[in-house]
Amino acid sequence: KKSCDILVVIGIGGSYLGAKAVIDALSSSFAWLEGDKPAIVYAGQNIGEDYLYELQALLKNKKFGIISISKSGTTTEPALAFRLLKTQLEEQQGKEAAKRLIVCITDAKRGALRTLATQEGYKTYVIEDNIGGRFSVLSPVGLLPIACAGLDIKALIDGAEQMMQQCGITTPFEENPAAIYAAARNSLYQEQGKKVELLVNFHPKLHNISEWWKQLYGESEGKDGKGIFPASVDFTTDLHSMGQYIQDGERHLFETVISVLEPNHTVSFPHDDANLDGLNFLAGKRVDEVNKMAELGTMLAHIDGGVPNMKITLPKLNEYYIGQLLYFFERACGISGYILGVNPFNQPGVEAYKKNMFALLDKPGYEAESAAIKARL
């Protein structure tokens, strides 16, 4: 039984991207219309006033719950959204009922969100100190929203554990997929000057897996003037927009293709007597057969055009294989960062914009910075 109709997941970066990636990959493409589980929506991932207004309008007179995810509780985007939505929930449901509809995932002992959760009596889960946001999808940060979406988090963890064993330090290099991927991408970068990696999928449900992957690799490797730039494309859609550049543009690209071997459903082309579209040669074939030939044809064309390709194959889209994929990318990211010569587990560069923003907003404690930045303007 649903305890709420809409669940708002509040977080930014790794605090929401991993959950969104898995939920979108494994749920119906039209889940929000089907209504048998809480609709999952997101907040705190932007500072869009129109977005927040429209979200609050959607939630008006609805029974909704909140999962607030933040180690500190003071990160601007999620803290702003949580204050707005907590106030709205308390006004609509009453303070006592709101307590049962708010869950916080935060530090075990420290921070504003931990303090608030303790004071108000919210249910909490812990983000361990040694887990950065972009590596947190297989912790409560990702697992709780994924479970609320009705997905099998045990199978997700089982897949990750299997891949952890396959990528262990005792596994020979030639049998370790994470080590092979990390070495190959660094070889392309350092020896062939391939500075941009495109993560490619031919399955529309994988779009947000790519968004999660971009943060994972961009934030882990983009340091000290180094790093492969992580980008992504959804094929065949983007072949009609980015295809020309990939085929014939500057040769600084390589592609990593995620291929799903077997779809979860079957759709076949019908015969049409008039055949005005000329597609009767496809009659009786599955849609996925056409997609697979587009995939193979694209890889061959791009290789011929000077864009190296690697391929990662998932047998099916399910929790077990997505769990494998997530751990594979996380493990490879750590290996790749060390090959590159950077610390893949810190993110010093993300603070620069925050300092400027706080100075421009005249945040207390930033008086000197405020004067300096306004002098520049």
XYZ file of C-alpha atoms in Angstrom:
377
model
C 0.000 0.000 0.000
C 1.310 3.441 -0.925
C 1.905 5.746 2.042
C 2.125 8.715 -0.325
C 1.246 9.440 -3.932
C 4.397 11.406 -4.742
C 7.884 10.957 -3.313
C 10.254 13.908 -3.618
C 13.942 12.945 -3.589
C 15.975 16.004 -2.599
C 19.664 16.012 -3.475
C 22.207 17.196 -6.000
C 24.973 15.456 -7.923
C 25.598 11.956 -6.628
C 22.891 12.414 -4.029
C 20.206 11.954 -6.670
C 21.808 11.020 -10.006
C 22.500 7.386 -9.133
C 18.971 6.746 -7.898
C 17.445 8.515 -10.896
C 19.682 6.570 -13.280
C 18.637 3.190 -11.866
C 14.954 4.062 -11.468
C 14.707 5.364 -15.030
C 16.617 2.387 -16.445
C 14.410 -0.215 -14.754
C 10.961 1.386 -14.605
C 8.359 1.752 -17.316
C 9.091 4.675 -19.625
C 5.633 5.955 -18.678
C 5.650 5.018 -14.998
C 4.299 8.374 -13.873
C 1.046 7.646 -15.743
C 0.552 4.143 -14.370
C 0.020 5.054 -10.715
C 0.608 1.726 -8.970
C 3.677 3.042 -7.125
C 4.563 6.491 -5.752
C 5.592 8.871 -8.500
C 9.253 9.778 -7.950
C 10.161 13.420 -8.561
C 13.328 15.331 -7.748
C 14.237 18.613 -6.127
C 17.388 20.321 -4.924
C 19.216 19.509 -8.162
C 18.830 23.083 -9.438
C 17.946 26.602 -8.282
C 15.144 27.060 -10.785
C 12.406 29.274 -9.367
C 9.908 28.200 -12.008
C 10.772 24.532 -11.383
C 10.197 24.889 -7.653
C 6.972 26.864 -8.147
C 5.625 24.199 -10.497
C 6.701 21.410 -8.142
C 4.975 23.068 -5.203
C 1.868 23.562 -7.333
C 1.937 19.851 -8.249
C 2.230 18.871 -4.577
C -0.559 21.147 -3.384
C -3.306 19.074 -1.750
C -1.412 15.867 -2.574
C -0.073 13.368 -0.081
C 3.667 13.457 -0.613
C 6.797 12.331 1.190
C 10.351 13.617 1.209
C 13.725 11.881 1.184
C 16.327 14.568 1.925
C 19.904 13.562 1.090
C 22.866 15.656 2.231
C 25.913 14.991 4.375
C 26.061 18.539 5.671
C 22.508 19.770 5.256
C 23.879 23.142 4.138
C 24.533 22.567 0.423
C 22.613 25.462 -1.106
C 20.444 23.743 -3.721
C 19.040 20.860 -1.628
C 18.868 22.922 1.573
C 16.771 25.560 -0.200
C 14.417 22.931 -1.664
C 14.093 21.080 1.654
C 13.169 24.241 3.554
C 10.453 25.052 1.002
C 9.003 21.543 0.796
C 9.227 20.775 4.524
C 7.244 23.949 5.208
C 4.660 22.981 2.588
C 4.340 19.422 3.917
C 3.841 20.640 7.489
C 1.196 23.121 6.344
C -0.683 20.464 4.365
C -0.376 17.472 6.700
C 0.375 18.986 10.082
C 3.713 18.814 11.862
C 3.178 15.391 13.457
C 2.112 13.692 10.230
C 4.939 15.413 8.328
C 7.483 13.802 10.674
C 6.414 10.372 9.443
C 6.677 11.447 5.797
C 10.232 12.820 5.940
C 13.347 10.642 5.843
C 16.866 12.050 5.998
C 20.004 10.396 4.646
C 22.926 12.229 6.200
C 26.060 12.086 8.338
C 25.992 9.795 11.360
C 26.794 12.509 13.904
C 27.489 15.927 12.364
C 25.836 18.561 10.241
C 22.697 20.671 10.042
C 20.515 17.898 8.596
C 21.576 15.435 11.308
C 20.792 18.053 13.979
C 17.376 18.803 12.468
C 16.508 15.120 12.072
C 17.376 14.468 15.711
C 15.377 17.457 16.921
C 12.304 16.620 14.833
C 12.453 12.842 15.188
C 12.792 12.038 11.467
C 13.737 8.540 10.356
C 17.381 8.587 9.199
C 19.922 6.546 7.274
C 23.663 7.149 7.383
C 26.072 8.276 4.667
C 29.453 6.886 5.693
C 32.300 9.402 5.927
C 34.428 7.610 3.340
C 31.762 7.559 0.604
C 31.671 10.527 -1.756
C 28.361 11.418 -3.368
C 29.285 10.165 -6.818
C 30.197 6.746 -5.359
C 27.086 6.496 -3.157
C 24.445 4.868 -5.365
C 24.982 1.448 -3.741
C 24.586 2.955 -0.244
C 21.328 4.173 1.373
C 21.663 7.338 -0.766
C 20.641 5.360 -3.829
C 19.098 2.238 -2.372
C 16.273 3.879 -0.422
C 14.764 5.820 -3.370
C 15.316 2.805 -5.638
C 13.462 0.549 -3.186
C 10.637 3.099 -2.896
C 10.276 2.881 -6.675
C 9.489 -0.815 -6.235
C 12.786 -2.178 -7.552
C 14.765 -5.128 -6.176
C 17.730 -3.642 -4.323
C 18.956 -7.078 -3.192
C 19.457 -8.106 -6.825
C 21.199 -4.767 -7.459
C 23.651 -5.452 -4.610
C 24.092 -9.089 -5.697
C 25.190 -7.873 -9.127
C 27.578 -5.339 -7.625
C 29.091 -7.975 -5.328
C 29.637 -10.344 -8.242
C 31.440 -7.610 -10.178
C 33.483 -6.694 -7.085
C 34.789 -10.262 -6.982
C 35.469 -10.247 -10.725
C 37.432 -6.980 -10.454
C 39.373 -7.866 -7.277
C 43.068 -7.163 -6.855
C 43.918 -10.861 -7.190
C 42.208 -11.109 -10.591
C 44.725 -11.192 -13.482
C 44.631 -8.071 -15.648
C 43.344 -9.883 -18.728
C 40.348 -11.178 -16.731
C 39.592 -7.920 -14.898
C 37.116 -5.820 -16.910
C 37.536 -2.678 -14.763
C 41.332 -2.733 -15.135
C 41.080 -3.338 -18.900
C 38.644 -0.440 -19.363
C 40.737 1.919 -17.225
C 43.937 1.018 -19.080
C 42.340 1.276 -22.519
C 40.829 4.730 -21.979
C 44.092 6.068 -20.542
C 46.045 4.615 -23.452
C 43.712 6.354 -25.910
C 44.108 9.617 -23.973
C 47.845 9.583 -23.373
C 49.107 7.849 -26.520
C 46.568 8.862 -29.177
C 45.420 12.261 -27.872
C 41.778 11.190 -27.534
C 40.562 13.766 -25.033
C 36.782 13.183 -25.149
C 34.989 9.954 -24.261
C 31.427 9.572 -25.498
C 29.352 7.088 -23.532
C 26.932 5.712 -26.109
C 23.717 3.790 -25.628
C 21.161 2.431 -28.081
C 18.512 2.070 -25.373
C 16.629 5.231 -24.299
C 16.280 4.035 -20.699
C 20.042 4.377 -20.235
C 20.108 8.165 -20.679
C 20.518 8.871 -16.970
C 23.075 6.110 -16.511
C 25.162 8.332 -18.792
C 24.385 11.410 -16.685
C 25.533 9.547 -13.559
C 28.670 8.305 -15.365
C 29.552 11.834 -16.485
C 29.638 13.078 -12.916
C 31.533 10.010 -11.729
C 34.361 10.437 -14.229
C 34.322 14.218 -14.617
C 34.510 14.936 -10.888
C 37.001 12.136 -10.245
C 39.495 12.820 -13.044
C 39.200 16.491 -14.027
C 42.103 17.832 -11.948
C 45.575 19.326 -12.238
C 44.995 20.293 -15.873
C 44.334 16.649 -16.781
C 41.436 14.377 -17.588
C 39.332 12.862 -20.345
C 36.202 14.951 -20.895
C 33.150 12.695 -20.321
C 30.246 13.293 -22.699
C 27.336 11.155 -23.830
C 24.945 10.527 -26.688
C 21.692 8.591 -27.042
C 21.621 6.664 -30.314
C 20.021 6.439 -32.738
C 18.391 9.725 -31.679
C 21.613 11.734 -31.574
C 22.879 10.300 -34.848
C 20.464 12.806 -36.372
C 22.066 15.681 -34.453
C 25.627 14.797 -33.352
C 26.291 12.083 -35.904
C 27.939 14.348 -38.469
C 30.474 15.706 -35.976
C 31.288 12.266 -34.595
C 31.800 10.879 -38.099
C 33.789 13.735 -39.647
C 34.701 16.320 -36.994
C 37.906 16.765 -35.017
C 39.470 13.392 -34.244
C 39.784 13.801 -30.486
C 36.945 11.373 -29.639
C 36.540 7.778 -28.642
C 33.300 5.955 -27.790
C 32.299 3.441 -25.144
C 29.088 1.717 -26.223
C 26.697 0.119 -23.731
C 24.762 -2.564 -25.588
C 21.736 -4.409 -24.159
C 21.702 -7.905 -25.628
C 18.028 -8.765 -25.149
C 15.085 -6.370 -24.642
C 12.491 -7.117 -21.991
C 9.610 -6.984 -24.499
C 8.902 -8.041 -28.074
C 7.548 -5.825 -30.870
C 7.601 -7.021 -34.494
C 7.019 -5.091 -37.723
C 3.738 -5.836 -39.525
C 3.317 -6.338 -43.274
C 1.547 -3.578 -45.200
C 0.122 -4.307 -48.657
C 0.592 -0.742 -49.923
C 4.200 -0.572 -48.657
C 4.312 3.184 -49.246
C 7.115 3.564 -46.691
C 9.141 0.806 -48.366
C 9.557 -1.110 -45.110
C 8.057 -4.463 -46.068
C 11.573 -5.906 -46.166
C 11.424 -5.619 -42.375
C 8.070 -7.407 -42.009
C 8.247 -10.031 -39.285
C 11.501 -8.703 -37.843
C 11.734 -7.439 -34.283
C 12.337 -3.742 -33.691
C 15.462 -4.697 -31.732
C 16.940 -6.460 -34.764
C 16.796 -3.160 -36.637
C 18.289 -1.387 -33.616
C 21.141 -3.898 -33.361
C 22.013 -3.437 -37.034
C 21.979 0.330 -36.493
C 24.325 -0.219 -33.540
C 26.740 -2.406 -35.487
C 26.597 -0.201 -38.564
C 27.298 2.899 -36.477
C 30.265 1.339 -34.708
C 31.785 0.249 -38.012
C 31.231 3.686 -39.574
C 32.755 5.526 -36.614
C 35.770 3.203 -36.452
C 36.285 3.778 -40.195
C 36.024 7.505 -39.465
C 38.827 7.419 -36.892
C 36.790 7.102 -33.678
C 37.937 4.093 -31.610
C 35.105 2.108 -30.012
C 34.854 -0.069 -26.899
C 31.759 -2.111 -26.154
C 30.157 -3.120 -22.844
C 27.371 -5.700 -23.173
C 24.540 -6.163 -20.664
C 22.582 -9.416 -21.135
C 19.341 -7.642 -20.095
C 18.177 -4.517 -18.350
C 17.487 -5.707 -14.812
C 18.653 -4.980 -11.286
C 21.399 -7.607 -11.265
C 23.139 -6.418 -14.421
C 22.702 -2.729 -13.600
C 24.326 -3.465 -10.230
C 27.236 -5.035 -12.105
C 27.513 -2.023 -14.398
C 27.508 0.528 -11.569
C 30.235 -1.249 -9.625
C 32.277 -1.834 -12.797
C 32.287 1.889 -13.586
C 33.072 2.871 -9.982
C 35.966 0.423 -9.701
C 37.358 1.396 -13.087
C 37.099 5.072 -12.168
C 39.379 4.630 -9.163
C 41.922 2.651 -11.199
C 41.775 5.152 -14.059
C 42.325 8.136 -11.787
C 45.453 6.615 -10.320
C 46.776 5.741 -13.794
C 46.190 9.380 -14.724
C 48.067 10.552 -11.630
C 45.227 12.314 -9.788
C 43.276 11.568 -6.610
C 39.955 10.206 -7.924
C 38.256 10.614 -4.558
C 38.423 14.373 -3.966
C 36.802 17.343 -5.725
C 38.616 20.580 -4.830
C 37.382 22.467 -7.885
C 33.684 22.383 -7.023
C 34.086 24.975 -4.264
C 35.117 27.861 -6.540
C 31.649 28.759 -7.783
C 30.188 28.461 -4.282
C 32.626 31.029 -2.869
C 31.726 33.496 -5.615
C 27.980 32.857 -5.215
C 28.100 33.370 -1.437
C 30.128 36.546 -1.864
C 27.642 37.918 -4.404
C 24.739 37.052 -2.065
C 26.446 38.809 0.889
C 26.469 35.685 3.030
C 27.656 36.465 6.573
C 31.349 35.699 6.929
C 32.081 36.556 3.288
C 32.404 40.341 3.720
C 35.945 40.568 2.338
C 35.128 38.284 -0.580
C 31.942 40.288 -1.279
C 33.895 43.546 -1.477
C 36.573 42.000 -3.695
C 34.189 40.385 -6.163
C 31.975 43.454 -6.444
C 35.065 45.533 -7.198
C 35.736 43.214 -10.135
C 32.250 43.810 -11.507
